[in-house]
């Protein structure tokens, strides 16, 4: 991802984020807020919630 997420964005968190989210462990995340506190280069702290997969 190149653009900074904004509140309301839906993000797909999958194996591109970390191997722990590979395959059926991928999730859809709704961003509630983005912290302005600095962290690692290219990283941001996000607050939000996971949406249930469709049934």
Short mmCIF file of C-alpha atoms in Angstrom, two decimals:
data_model
loop_
_atom_site.label_atom_id
_atom_site.label_comp_id
_atom_site.label_asym_id
_atom_site.label_seq_id
_atom_site.Cartn_x
_atom_site.Cartn_y
_atom_site.Cartn_z
CA UNK A 1 0.00 0.00 0.00
CA UNK A 2 1.39 3.38 -0.92
CA UNK A 3 -1.37 5.74 0.26
CA UNK A 4 -1.93 6.37 3.95
CA UNK A 5 -5.25 4.78 5.05
CA UNK A 6 -8.09 7.06 6.13
CA UNK A 7 -10.97 6.43 8.53
CA UNK A 8 -13.69 4.51 6.70
CA UNK A 9 -11.26 2.69 4.39
CA UNK A 10 -11.57 -1.07 3.99
CA UNK A 11 -8.24 -2.88 3.96
CA UNK A 12 -7.62 -6.49 2.96
CA UNK A 13 -5.00 -7.87 5.34
CA UNK A 14 -3.44 -10.93 3.76
CA UNK A 15 -0.09 -12.66 3.25
CA UNK A 16 1.35 -9.45 1.78
CA UNK A 17 1.13 -7.99 5.32
CA UNK A 18 2.48 -11.08 7.11
CA UNK A 19 2.55 -14.86 6.66
CA UNK A 20 0.21 -15.13 9.67
CA UNK A 21 -2.60 -13.79 7.44
CA UNK A 22 -2.06 -16.22 4.55
CA UNK A 23 -4.84 -18.23 2.93
CA UNK A 24 -8.10 -18.45 4.89
CA UNK A 25 -6.59 -16.30 7.68
CA UNK A 26 -6.87 -13.14 5.55
CA UNK A 27 -9.29 -10.54 6.89
CA UNK A 28 -11.08 -7.34 5.92
CA UNK A 29 -10.40 -4.44 8.28
CA UNK A 30 -12.41 -1.19 8.57
CA UNK A 31 -10.18 1.73 9.61
CA UNK A 32 -11.60 3.87 12.44
CA UNK A 33 -8.54 6.05 13.08
CA UNK A 34 -4.90 6.46 12.07
CA UNK A 35 -2.44 7.40 14.82
CA UNK A 36 -0.07 10.27 14.09
CA UNK A 37 2.59 8.86 16.45
CA UNK A 38 5.72 7.89 14.50
CA UNK A 39 6.59 4.22 14.10
CA UNK A 40 8.75 2.23 11.68
CA UNK A 41 9.42 3.69 8.22
CA UNK A 42 6.41 2.92 5.99
CA UNK A 43 4.24 1.71 8.89
CA UNK A 44 1.25 3.28 10.67
CA UNK A 45 -0.74 2.41 13.79
CA UNK A 46 -4.38 1.73 12.91
CA UNK A 47 -7.49 1.38 15.05
CA UNK A 48 -10.47 -0.42 13.59
CA UNK A 49 -12.38 -3.66 13.48
CA UNK A 50 -12.58 -6.84 11.44
CA UNK A 51 -15.62 -7.44 9.23
CA UNK A 52 -17.13 -10.90 9.19
CA UNK A 53 -16.62 -12.87 5.99
CA UNK A 54 -19.73 -13.24 3.79
CA UNK A 55 -21.76 -16.39 4.44
#
